[in-house]
Amino acid sequence: MNHYVVTLFIFGAVVLLTTWLPLFLKRMPLSLPICCIAIGIVVAWSPFTPLPQWNPIKNPIWAEHLTEFVVIVALMGAGLKIDRPLGLKSWTTTWRLLGIAMPLSIGAIAIVGWGILGLGSASALLLGAALAPTDPVLASDIQVGPPQTGEEDDIRFALTSEAGLNDGLSFPFVLAAVAMTKAGSGWDWIGNWLLFDVVWKLGAGIAMGWLAGRILGYFTFRVPETGRIAKTGDGLAALGFTCLSYGATELIHGYGSSRSSSPHSRCVASSARALSITSFTTSENRSSSC
C-alpha cells in the first residue's frame, strides 16, 4: 500500500472533519482539540491503521519540535484575538492571575506532590510548574471571539490573556527544578538561575517579541496600502511573523539551546509579539475611526 497516498487521504479527511466538527460540538462538553487528539491516537496506535506507527518516545527531537511549533502558533492566535490595549489598569485581572493565582497554584501542587505523593522537592516543583498553567488551545471555547467582533467580556478576556502568558511565567520554575536536580542539596544554583534563567531569558523573550511585533505591525498596518504585508494573506503573514520572531529569539540565545530549554520558555516571545501587533491594530482602528 502506498503510504504517501494514504497519508494524503487521511490528512484531507481530518482537515474537512475539523471544519465540520465545531458545528456539531456547540452543545456538547467537548472541544475540537480534544477530538483531534482522539483522532490522532486512533490513527497512530490502532493495529489496523494503514500508516506506519511512529513512536514519539523513540523520536524525541521530532516530537519536541512539532509540539513546540503547535504551542507558539496557538499562542500567536490567542494573542491576536485580544482587542484590549495592554495596560496596568485595563489588564488588572490578568496581572492578578499571573502574579497571585499562578504562584499559589504552583506552590499548592508542589506541596501536594511532596507531602502526599512522596515526590522529591525538585520533582514536586516541576509537577506544579507543569500543571499550573492553563492551556490556550484546549480553552479555546471559553476565550474571546475573533478580533474586532466585540466578543470580549471580562471573564473571557482574563482567561485568554492569562492562558497566553502563564506558560512563560511558569518556565523559571521548571528550570529551577532542573537546577535543583543538578545541584543536589546545595543552593549555589540560585544566583545563576535568577540572573540567567529568569532575568535574561524572560527579558530577551519580551524584548524580542515586542520588537518583532512593532516592526511587523508597522509593515502590516502603517505603510501605504499598496505595500502592506496583510494584502498577501493574513494567515500566511501571521505564520511568518511567528516563525521569524521565534527564530530571532533563539538566535540571540534568549532561551538557550533548544535541547536544554523548557517548551514553556518559548511562549514569552510569541505572547509579546502578538500583544505588540494587537496594539498596532487597536491604534490603527482608533485613528481610522477618527
PDB file of C-alpha atoms in Angstrom:
ATOM      1  CA  MET A   1       0.000   0.000   0.000  1.00  0.00           C
ATOM      2  CA  ASN A   2       1.229   3.473  -0.899  1.00  0.00           C
ATOM      3  CA  HIS A   3       1.686   5.156   2.500  1.00  0.00           C
ATOM      4  CA  TYR A   4       2.057   8.590   0.931  1.00  0.00           C
ATOM      5  CA  VAL A   5      -1.318   8.441  -0.808  1.00  0.00           C
ATOM      6  CA  VAL A   6      -2.975   7.051   2.316  1.00  0.00           C
ATOM      7  CA  THR A   7      -1.452   9.864   4.375  1.00  0.00           C
ATOM      8  CA  LEU A   8      -2.820  12.475   1.971  1.00  0.00           C
ATOM      9  CA  PHE A   9      -6.249  10.853   2.097  1.00  0.00           C
ATOM     10  CA  ILE A  10      -6.329  10.775   5.915  1.00  0.00           C
ATOM     11  CA  PHE A  11      -4.977  14.331   6.142  1.00  0.00           C
ATOM     12  CA  GLY A  12      -7.684  15.645   3.816  1.00  0.00           C
ATOM     13  CA  ALA A  13     -10.378  13.772   5.727  1.00  0.00           C
ATOM     14  CA  VAL A  14      -9.179  15.156   9.064  1.00  0.00           C
ATOM     15  CA  VAL A  15      -8.994  18.730   7.739  1.00  0.00           C
ATOM     16  CA  LEU A  16     -12.536  18.529   6.380  1.00  0.00           C
ATOM     17  CA  LEU A  17     -13.719  16.923   9.616  1.00  0.00           C
ATOM     18  CA  THR A  18     -12.254  19.721  11.721  1.00  0.00           C
ATOM     19  CA  THR A  19     -14.179  22.283   9.654  1.00  0.00           C
ATOM     20  CA  TRP A  20     -17.443  20.458  10.389  1.00  0.00           C
ATOM     21  CA  LEU A  21     -16.922  19.336  13.980  1.00  0.00           C
ATOM     22  CA  PRO A  22     -17.254  22.795  15.604  1.00  0.00           C
ATOM     23  CA  LEU A  23     -20.864  22.978  14.386  1.00  0.00           C
ATOM     24  CA  PHE A  24     -21.595  19.578  15.890  1.00  0.00           C
ATOM     25  CA  LEU A  25     -19.796  20.267  19.175  1.00  0.00           C
ATOM     26  CA  LYS A  26     -21.545  23.537  20.039  1.00  0.00           C
ATOM     27  CA  ARG A  27     -23.894  21.901  22.544  1.00  0.00           C
ATOM     28  CA  MET A  28     -21.509  19.233  23.789  1.00  0.00           C
ATOM     29  CA  PRO A  29     -18.877  19.439  26.557  1.00  0.00           C
ATOM     30  CA  LEU A  30     -16.125  18.710  24.055  1.00  0.00           C
ATOM     31  CA  SER A  31     -13.670  20.884  22.193  1.00  0.00           C
ATOM     32  CA  LEU A  32     -12.136  20.498  18.761  1.00  0.00           C
ATOM     33  CA  PRO A  33      -8.571  19.919  20.075  1.00  0.00           C
ATOM     34  CA  ILE A  34      -9.788  17.007  22.230  1.00  0.00           C
ATOM     35  CA  CYS A  35     -11.411  15.400  19.192  1.00  0.00           C
ATOM     36  CA  CYS A  36      -8.240  15.930  17.138  1.00  0.00           C
ATOM     37  CA  ILE A  37      -6.173  14.255  19.840  1.00  0.00           C
ATOM     38  CA  ALA A  38      -8.573  11.311  19.875  1.00  0.00           C
ATOM     39  CA  ILE A  39      -8.375  11.012  16.080  1.00  0.00           C
ATOM     40  CA  GLY A  40      -4.591  11.115  16.239  1.00  0.00           C
ATOM     41  CA  ILE A  41      -4.493   8.374  18.870  1.00  0.00           C
ATOM     42  CA  VAL A  42      -6.781   6.142  16.819  1.00  0.00           C
ATOM     43  CA  VAL A  43      -4.841   6.686  13.598  1.00  0.00           C
ATOM     44  CA  ALA A  44      -1.399   6.348  15.169  1.00  0.00           C
ATOM     45  CA  TRP A  45      -1.880   3.495  17.634  1.00  0.00           C
ATOM     46  CA  SER A  46      -4.605   1.372  16.098  1.00  0.00           C
ATOM     47  CA  PRO A  47      -3.311  -2.035  14.958  1.00  0.00           C
ATOM     48  CA  PHE A  48      -5.464  -1.676  11.841  1.00  0.00           C
ATOM     49  CA  THR A  49      -4.034   1.658  10.705  1.00  0.00           C
ATOM     50  CA  PRO A  50      -2.577   1.661   7.167  1.00  0.00           C
ATOM     51  CA  LEU A  51       0.098   4.133   8.264  1.00  0.00           C
ATOM     52  CA  PRO A  52       3.491   3.202   9.721  1.00  0.00           C
ATOM     53  CA  GLN A  53       3.371   3.572  13.512  1.00  0.00           C
ATOM     54  CA  TRP A  54       5.536   6.409  14.762  1.00  0.00           C
ATOM     55  CA  ASN A  55       6.636   6.343  18.395  1.00  0.00           C
ATOM     56  CA  PRO A  56       7.345   9.851  19.754  1.00  0.00           C
ATOM     57  CA  ILE A  57       9.416   8.367  22.581  1.00  0.00           C
ATOM     58  CA  LYS A  58      11.840   6.896  20.051  1.00  0.00           C
ATOM     59  CA  ASN A  59      11.863  10.154  18.059  1.00  0.00           C
ATOM     60  CA  PRO A  60      12.144  12.827  20.784  1.00  0.00           C
ATOM     61  CA  ILE A  61      13.608  15.514  18.533  1.00  0.00           C
ATOM     62  CA  TRP A  62      10.711  15.474  16.084  1.00  0.00           C
ATOM     63  CA  ALA A  63       8.168  15.200  18.887  1.00  0.00           C
ATOM     64  CA  GLU A  64       9.685  18.179  20.724  1.00  0.00           C
ATOM     65  CA  HIS A  65       9.863  20.449  17.690  1.00  0.00           C
ATOM     66  CA  LEU A  66       6.372  19.585  16.445  1.00  0.00           C
ATOM     67  CA  THR A  67       4.801  20.214  19.839  1.00  0.00           C
ATOM     68  CA  GLU A  68       6.656  23.490  20.388  1.00  0.00           C
ATOM     69  CA  PHE A  69       5.605  24.690  16.921  1.00  0.00           C
ATOM     70  CA  VAL A  70       1.958  23.969  17.748  1.00  0.00           C
ATOM     71  CA  VAL A  71       2.344  25.852  21.054  1.00  0.00           C
ATOM     72  CA  ILE A  72       3.826  29.038  19.589  1.00  0.00           C
ATOM     73  CA  VAL A  73       1.274  29.137  16.758  1.00  0.00           C
ATOM     74  CA  ALA A  74      -1.564  28.657  19.267  1.00  0.00           C
ATOM     75  CA  LEU A  75      -0.190  31.439  21.455  1.00  0.00           C
ATOM     76  CA  MET A  76       0.088  33.748  18.462  1.00  0.00           C
ATOM     77  CA  GLY A  77      -3.546  33.079  17.615  1.00  0.00           C
ATOM     78  CA  ALA A  78      -4.669  33.629  21.204  1.00  0.00           C
ATOM     79  CA  GLY A  79      -2.806  36.929  21.413  1.00  0.00           C
ATOM     80  CA  LEU A  80      -4.190  38.251  18.135  1.00  0.00           C
ATOM     81  CA  LYS A  81      -7.747  37.688  19.369  1.00  0.00           C
ATOM     82  CA  ILE A  82      -7.326  40.271  22.115  1.00  0.00           C
ATOM     83  CA  ASP A  83      -8.638  43.736  21.262  1.00  0.00           C
ATOM     84  CA  ARG A  84      -7.958  45.403  24.621  1.00  0.00           C
ATOM     85  CA  PRO A  85      -4.766  47.546  24.640  1.00  0.00           C
ATOM     86  CA  LEU A  86      -2.046  46.430  27.042  1.00  0.00           C
ATOM     87  CA  GLY A  87      -2.054  48.422  30.294  1.00  0.00           C
ATOM     88  CA  LEU A  88      -1.711  48.128  34.057  1.00  0.00           C
ATOM     89  CA  LYS A  89      -5.314  49.044  34.854  1.00  0.00           C
ATOM     90  CA  SER A  90      -7.046  47.504  31.863  1.00  0.00           C
ATOM     91  CA  TRP A  91      -5.245  44.196  32.465  1.00  0.00           C
ATOM     92  CA  THR A  92      -5.675  44.135  36.254  1.00  0.00           C
ATOM     93  CA  THR A  93      -7.394  40.742  36.280  1.00  0.00           C
ATOM     94  CA  THR A  94      -4.641  39.223  34.175  1.00  0.00           C
ATOM     95  CA  TRP A  95      -1.885  40.537  36.438  1.00  0.00           C
ATOM     96  CA  ARG A  96      -3.679  39.110  39.469  1.00  0.00           C
ATOM     97  CA  LEU A  97      -3.989  35.723  37.841  1.00  0.00           C
ATOM     98  CA  LEU A  98      -0.323  35.739  36.857  1.00  0.00           C
ATOM     99  CA  GLY A  99       1.181  37.319  39.956  1.00  0.00           C
ATOM    100  CA  ILE A 100      -1.016  35.788  42.666  1.00  0.00           C
ATOM    101  CA  ALA A 101      -3.047  32.809  41.472  1.00  0.00           C
ATOM    102  CA  MET A 102      -0.284  31.288  39.329  1.00  0.00           C
ATOM    103  CA  PRO A 103       2.468  31.122  42.008  1.00  0.00           C
ATOM    104  CA  LEU A 104      -0.062  29.932  44.603  1.00  0.00           C
ATOM    105  CA  SER A 105      -1.181  27.163  42.257  1.00  0.00           C
ATOM    106  CA  ILE A 106       2.407  26.079  41.642  1.00  0.00           C
ATOM    107  CA  GLY A 107       3.095  26.074  45.377  1.00  0.00           C
ATOM    108  CA  ALA A 108      -0.083  24.163  46.226  1.00  0.00           C
ATOM    109  CA  ILE A 109       0.556  21.469  43.619  1.00  0.00           C
ATOM    110  CA  ALA A 110       4.192  21.192  44.721  1.00  0.00           C
ATOM    111  CA  ILE A 111       3.125  20.729  48.357  1.00  0.00           C
ATOM    112  CA  VAL A 112       0.642  18.021  47.356  1.00  0.00           C
ATOM    113  CA  GLY A 113       3.290  16.284  45.273  1.00  0.00           C
ATOM    114  CA  TRP A 114       5.836  16.441  48.067  1.00  0.00           C
ATOM    115  CA  GLY A 115       3.594  15.718  51.056  1.00  0.00           C
ATOM    116  CA  ILE A 116       1.069  13.268  49.619  1.00  0.00           C
ATOM    117  CA  LEU A 117       2.653  11.707  46.543  1.00  0.00           C
ATOM    118  CA  GLY A 118       6.070  11.432  48.153  1.00  0.00           C
ATOM    119  CA  LEU A 119       7.953  13.233  45.400  1.00  0.00           C
ATOM    120  CA  GLY A 120      11.265  14.933  45.931  1.00  0.00           C
ATOM    121  CA  SER A 121      11.360  18.717  46.182  1.00  0.00           C
ATOM    122  CA  ALA A 122      12.606  19.179  42.607  1.00  0.00           C
ATOM    123  CA  SER A 123      10.068  16.735  41.165  1.00  0.00           C
ATOM    124  CA  ALA A 124       7.239  18.340  43.147  1.00  0.00           C
ATOM    125  CA  LEU A 125       8.202  21.803  41.901  1.00  0.00           C
ATOM    126  CA  LEU A 126       8.390  20.522  38.340  1.00  0.00           C
ATOM    127  CA  LEU A 127       4.937  18.967  38.698  1.00  0.00           C
ATOM    128  CA  GLY A 128       3.492  22.254  39.929  1.00  0.00           C
ATOM    129  CA  ALA A 129       5.115  24.287  37.163  1.00  0.00           C
ATOM    130  CA  ALA A 130       3.851  21.872  34.504  1.00  0.00           C
ATOM    131  CA  LEU A 131       0.262  21.568  35.732  1.00  0.00           C
ATOM    132  CA  ALA A 132      -0.481  25.108  36.913  1.00  0.00           C
ATOM    133  CA  PRO A 133      -0.670  26.905  33.515  1.00  0.00           C
ATOM    134  CA  THR A 134      -3.970  26.746  31.652  1.00  0.00           C
ATOM    135  CA  ASP A 135      -3.879  25.662  28.027  1.00  0.00           C
ATOM    136  CA  PRO A 136      -4.780  28.342  25.431  1.00  0.00           C
ATOM    137  CA  VAL A 137      -5.668  25.655  22.881  1.00  0.00           C
ATOM    138  CA  LEU A 138      -7.881  23.420  24.987  1.00  0.00           C
ATOM    139  CA  ALA A 139      -9.538  26.522  26.488  1.00  0.00           C
ATOM    140  CA  SER A 140     -10.418  27.993  23.097  1.00  0.00           C
ATOM    141  CA  ASP A 141     -14.159  27.523  23.604  1.00  0.00           C
ATOM    142  CA  ILE A 142     -14.155  29.964  26.534  1.00  0.00           C
ATOM    143  CA  GLN A 143     -11.781  32.502  25.019  1.00  0.00           C
ATOM    144  CA  VAL A 144     -12.603  35.789  23.355  1.00  0.00           C
ATOM    145  CA  GLY A 145     -14.036  35.772  19.861  1.00  0.00           C
ATOM    146  CA  PRO A 146     -12.234  36.703  16.642  1.00  0.00           C
ATOM    147  CA  PRO A 147     -10.594  40.156  16.507  1.00  0.00           C
ATOM    148  CA  GLN A 148     -12.874  43.213  16.284  1.00  0.00           C
ATOM    149  CA  THR A 149     -16.078  41.196  16.878  1.00  0.00           C
ATOM    150  CA  GLY A 150     -16.887  42.553  20.342  1.00  0.00           C
ATOM    151  CA  GLU A 151     -16.925  39.073  21.939  1.00  0.00           C
ATOM    152  CA  GLU A 152     -14.601  40.081  24.763  1.00  0.00           C
ATOM    153  CA  ASP A 153     -16.215  40.220  28.211  1.00  0.00           C
ATOM    154  CA  ASP A 154     -14.020  40.414  31.306  1.00  0.00           C
ATOM    155  CA  ILE A 155     -14.077  36.676  32.046  1.00  0.00           C
ATOM    156  CA  ARG A 156     -13.200  35.625  28.504  1.00  0.00           C
ATOM    157  CA  PHE A 157     -10.538  38.308  28.285  1.00  0.00           C
ATOM    158  CA  ALA A 158      -8.942  37.212  31.565  1.00  0.00           C
ATOM    159  CA  LEU A 159      -8.843  33.544  30.520  1.00  0.00           C
ATOM    160  CA  THR A 160      -7.442  34.342  27.064  1.00  0.00           C
ATOM    161  CA  SER A 161      -4.755  36.779  28.168  1.00  0.00           C
ATOM    162  CA  GLU A 162      -3.695  34.695  31.159  1.00  0.00           C
ATOM    163  CA  ALA A 163      -3.565  31.499  29.110  1.00  0.00           C
ATOM    164  CA  GLY A 164      -1.235  33.169  26.625  1.00  0.00           C
ATOM    165  CA  LEU A 165       1.189  34.466  29.253  1.00  0.00           C
ATOM    166  CA  ASN A 166       1.251  31.933  32.074  1.00  0.00           C
ATOM    167  CA  ASP A 167       3.398  29.420  30.200  1.00  0.00           C
ATOM    168  CA  GLY A 168       6.182  31.993  30.033  1.00  0.00           C
ATOM    169  CA  LEU A 169       5.816  32.735  33.742  1.00  0.00           C
ATOM    170  CA  SER A 170       5.978  29.064  34.701  1.00  0.00           C
ATOM    171  CA  PHE A 171       9.188  28.303  32.847  1.00  0.00           C
ATOM    172  CA  PRO A 172      11.534  29.788  35.516  1.00  0.00           C
ATOM    173  CA  PHE A 173      10.039  27.315  37.984  1.00  0.00           C
ATOM    174  CA  VAL A 174      10.636  24.473  35.528  1.00  0.00           C
ATOM    175  CA  LEU A 175      14.269  25.484  35.152  1.00  0.00           C
ATOM    176  CA  ALA A 176      14.539  25.921  38.918  1.00  0.00           C
ATOM    177  CA  ALA A 177      13.513  22.286  39.337  1.00  0.00           C
ATOM    178  CA  VAL A 178      16.133  21.242  36.791  1.00  0.00           C
ATOM    179  CA  ALA A 179      18.783  23.321  38.560  1.00  0.00           C
ATOM    180  CA  MET A 180      17.824  21.792  41.921  1.00  0.00           C
ATOM    181  CA  THR A 181      18.250  18.323  40.470  1.00  0.00           C
ATOM    182  CA  LYS A 182      21.701  19.118  39.073  1.00  0.00           C
ATOM    183  CA  ALA A 183      22.901  20.867  42.233  1.00  0.00           C
ATOM    184  CA  GLY A 184      21.724  18.199  44.650  1.00  0.00           C
ATOM    185  CA  SER A 185      21.324  19.547  48.178  1.00  0.00           C
ATOM    186  CA  GLY A 186      23.252  22.793  47.654  1.00  0.00           C
ATOM    187  CA  TRP A 187      21.903  26.283  46.974  1.00  0.00           C
ATOM    188  CA  ASP A 188      24.648  27.508  44.657  1.00  0.00           C
ATOM    189  CA  TRP A 189      22.283  27.332  41.692  1.00  0.00           C
ATOM    190  CA  ILE A 190      20.080  30.232  42.819  1.00  0.00           C
ATOM    191  CA  GLY A 191      22.327  33.046  41.565  1.00  0.00           C
ATOM    192  CA  ASN A 192      22.795  31.656  38.069  1.00  0.00           C
ATOM    193  CA  TRP A 193      19.125  30.682  37.869  1.00  0.00           C
ATOM    194  CA  LEU A 194      17.942  34.141  38.897  1.00  0.00           C
ATOM    195  CA  LEU A 195      20.258  36.099  36.606  1.00  0.00           C
ATOM    196  CA  PHE A 196      20.242  33.900  33.519  1.00  0.00           C
ATOM    197  CA  ASP A 197      17.075  31.785  33.575  1.00  0.00           C
ATOM    198  CA  VAL A 198      14.786  34.478  34.981  1.00  0.00           C
ATOM    199  CA  VAL A 199      16.141  37.948  34.185  1.00  0.00           C
ATOM    200  CA  TRP A 200      17.933  37.300  30.908  1.00  0.00           C
ATOM    201  CA  LYS A 201      15.634  34.749  29.331  1.00  0.00           C
ATOM    202  CA  LEU A 202      12.413  36.496  30.252  1.00  0.00           C
ATOM    203  CA  GLY A 203      13.834  39.885  29.326  1.00  0.00           C
ATOM    204  CA  ALA A 204      15.192  38.685  25.987  1.00  0.00           C
ATOM    205  CA  GLY A 205      11.926  36.962  25.119  1.00  0.00           C
ATOM    206  CA  ILE A 206       9.809  40.005  25.953  1.00  0.00           C
ATOM    207  CA  ALA A 207      12.167  42.423  24.211  1.00  0.00           C
ATOM    208  CA  MET A 208      12.487  40.384  21.024  1.00  0.00           C
ATOM    209  CA  GLY A 209       8.760  39.668  20.900  1.00  0.00           C
ATOM    210  CA  TRP A 210       7.915  43.341  21.409  1.00  0.00           C
ATOM    211  CA  LEU A 211      10.466  44.497  18.829  1.00  0.00           C
ATOM    212  CA  ALA A 212       9.339  41.983  16.221  1.00  0.00           C
ATOM    213  CA  GLY A 213       5.704  42.850  16.879  1.00  0.00           C
ATOM    214  CA  ARG A 214       6.283  46.579  16.487  1.00  0.00           C
ATOM    215  CA  ILE A 215       8.285  46.183  13.265  1.00  0.00           C
ATOM    216  CA  LEU A 216       5.976  43.653  11.660  1.00  0.00           C
ATOM    217  CA  GLY A 217       2.916  45.548  12.869  1.00  0.00           C
ATOM    218  CA  TYR A 218       4.233  48.670  11.168  1.00  0.00           C
ATOM    219  CA  PHE A 219       4.734  46.902   7.840  1.00  0.00           C
ATOM    220  CA  THR A 220       1.299  45.326   8.160  1.00  0.00           C
ATOM    221  CA  PHE A 221      -0.852  48.283   9.199  1.00  0.00           C
ATOM    222  CA  ARG A 222       1.049  51.579   8.864  1.00  0.00           C
ATOM    223  CA  VAL A 223       2.717  51.541   5.446  1.00  0.00           C
ATOM    224  CA  PRO A 224       0.672  52.571   2.373  1.00  0.00           C
ATOM    225  CA  GLU A 225      -1.991  50.059   1.414  1.00  0.00           C
ATOM    226  CA  THR A 226      -0.204  49.038  -1.773  1.00  0.00           C
ATOM    227  CA  GLY A 227       2.736  47.720   0.230  1.00  0.00           C
ATOM    228  CA  ARG A 228       1.054  46.191   3.254  1.00  0.00           C
ATOM    229  CA  ILE A 229       2.021  42.632   4.136  1.00  0.00           C
ATOM    230  CA  ALA A 230      -1.590  41.833   5.022  1.00  0.00           C
ATOM    231  CA  LYS A 231      -2.542  42.131   1.339  1.00  0.00           C
ATOM    232  CA  THR A 232      -0.629  38.921   0.635  1.00  0.00           C
ATOM    233  CA  GLY A 233      -2.739  36.901   3.081  1.00  0.00           C
ATOM    234  CA  ASP A 234      -3.324  37.392   6.781  1.00  0.00           C
ATOM    235  CA  GLY A 235      -2.897  33.737   7.706  1.00  0.00           C
ATOM    236  CA  LEU A 236       0.434  33.291   5.959  1.00  0.00           C
ATOM    237  CA  ALA A 237       1.678  36.615   7.310  1.00  0.00           C
ATOM    238  CA  ALA A 238       0.808  35.616  10.885  1.00  0.00           C
ATOM    239  CA  LEU A 239       2.566  32.277  10.452  1.00  0.00           C
ATOM    240  CA  GLY A 240       5.625  34.045   9.058  1.00  0.00           C
ATOM    241  CA  PHE A 241       5.620  36.503  11.967  1.00  0.00           C
ATOM    242  CA  THR A 242       5.539  33.605  14.411  1.00  0.00           C
ATOM    243  CA  CYS A 243       8.479  31.726  12.893  1.00  0.00           C
ATOM    244  CA  LEU A 244      10.546  34.879  12.351  1.00  0.00           C
ATOM    245  CA  SER A 245      10.149  36.121  15.907  1.00  0.00           C
ATOM    246  CA  TYR A 246      10.777  32.725  17.452  1.00  0.00           C
ATOM    247  CA  GLY A 247      13.835  32.096  15.301  1.00  0.00           C
ATOM    248  CA  ALA A 248      15.296  35.525  16.090  1.00  0.00           C
ATOM    249  CA  THR A 249      14.818  34.952  19.813  1.00  0.00           C
ATOM    250  CA  GLU A 250      16.568  31.594  19.635  1.00  0.00           C
ATOM    251  CA  LEU A 251      19.442  33.137  17.672  1.00  0.00           C
ATOM    252  CA  ILE A 252      20.207  35.599  20.482  1.00  0.00           C
ATOM    253  CA  HIS A 253      20.081  32.704  22.969  1.00  0.00           C
ATOM    254  CA  GLY A 254      17.182  34.237  24.803  1.00  0.00           C
ATOM    255  CA  TYR A 255      16.155  30.794  25.920  1.00  0.00           C
ATOM    256  CA  GLY A 256      19.378  28.859  25.450  1.00  0.00           C
ATOM    257  CA  SER A 257      19.643  25.966  23.019  1.00  0.00           C
ATOM    258  CA  SER A 258      16.552  24.025  22.019  1.00  0.00           C
ATOM    259  CA  ARG A 259      17.862  20.910  23.682  1.00  0.00           C
ATOM    260  CA  SER A 260      18.235  22.495  27.103  1.00  0.00           C
ATOM    261  CA  SER A 261      15.361  24.948  27.301  1.00  0.00           C
ATOM    262  CA  SER A 262      11.861  24.275  28.501  1.00  0.00           C
ATOM    263  CA  PRO A 263       8.989  24.347  25.984  1.00  0.00           C
ATOM    264  CA  HIS A 264       7.234  26.793  28.334  1.00  0.00           C
ATOM    265  CA  SER A 265      10.044  29.309  27.910  1.00  0.00           C
ATOM    266  CA  ARG A 266       9.380  29.695  24.221  1.00  0.00           C
ATOM    267  CA  CYS A 267       5.961  31.196  24.935  1.00  0.00           C
ATOM    268  CA  VAL A 268       7.240  34.604  26.058  1.00  0.00           C
ATOM    269  CA  ALA A 269       8.262  35.925  22.645  1.00  0.00           C
ATOM    270  CA  SER A 270       5.104  34.600  20.981  1.00  0.00           C
ATOM    271  CA  SER A 271       2.846  36.296  23.514  1.00  0.00           C
ATOM    272  CA  ALA A 272       4.793  39.563  23.480  1.00  0.00           C
ATOM    273  CA  ARG A 273       4.807  39.650  19.694  1.00  0.00           C
ATOM    274  CA  ALA A 274       1.059  39.018  19.426  1.00  0.00           C
ATOM    275  CA  LEU A 275       0.275  41.689  22.024  1.00  0.00           C
ATOM    276  CA  SER A 276       2.556  44.161  20.282  1.00  0.00           C
ATOM    277  CA  ILE A 277       0.868  43.576  16.924  1.00  0.00           C
ATOM    278  CA  THR A 278      -2.520  43.830  18.647  1.00  0.00           C
ATOM    279  CA  SER A 279      -1.613  47.290  19.939  1.00  0.00           C
ATOM    280  CA  PHE A 280      -0.990  48.338  16.338  1.00  0.00           C
ATOM    281  CA  THR A 281      -4.392  47.086  15.217  1.00  0.00           C
ATOM    282  CA  THR A 282      -6.106  48.883  18.092  1.00  0.00           C
ATOM    283  CA  SER A 283      -4.384  52.185  17.420  1.00  0.00           C
ATOM    284  CA  GLU A 284      -4.984  51.790  13.693  1.00  0.00           C
ATOM    285  CA  ASN A 285      -8.696  51.264  14.248  1.00  0.00           C
ATOM    286  CA  ARG A 286      -8.861  54.289  16.532  1.00  0.00           C
ATOM    287  CA  SER A 287      -7.121  56.514  14.006  1.00  0.00           C
ATOM    288  CA  SER A 288      -9.326  55.321  11.154  1.00  0.00           C
ATOM    289  CA  SER A 289     -12.488  55.926  13.199  1.00  0.00           C
ATOM    290  CA  CYS A 290     -11.361  59.477  13.932  1.00  0.00           C
TER     291      CYS A 290
END
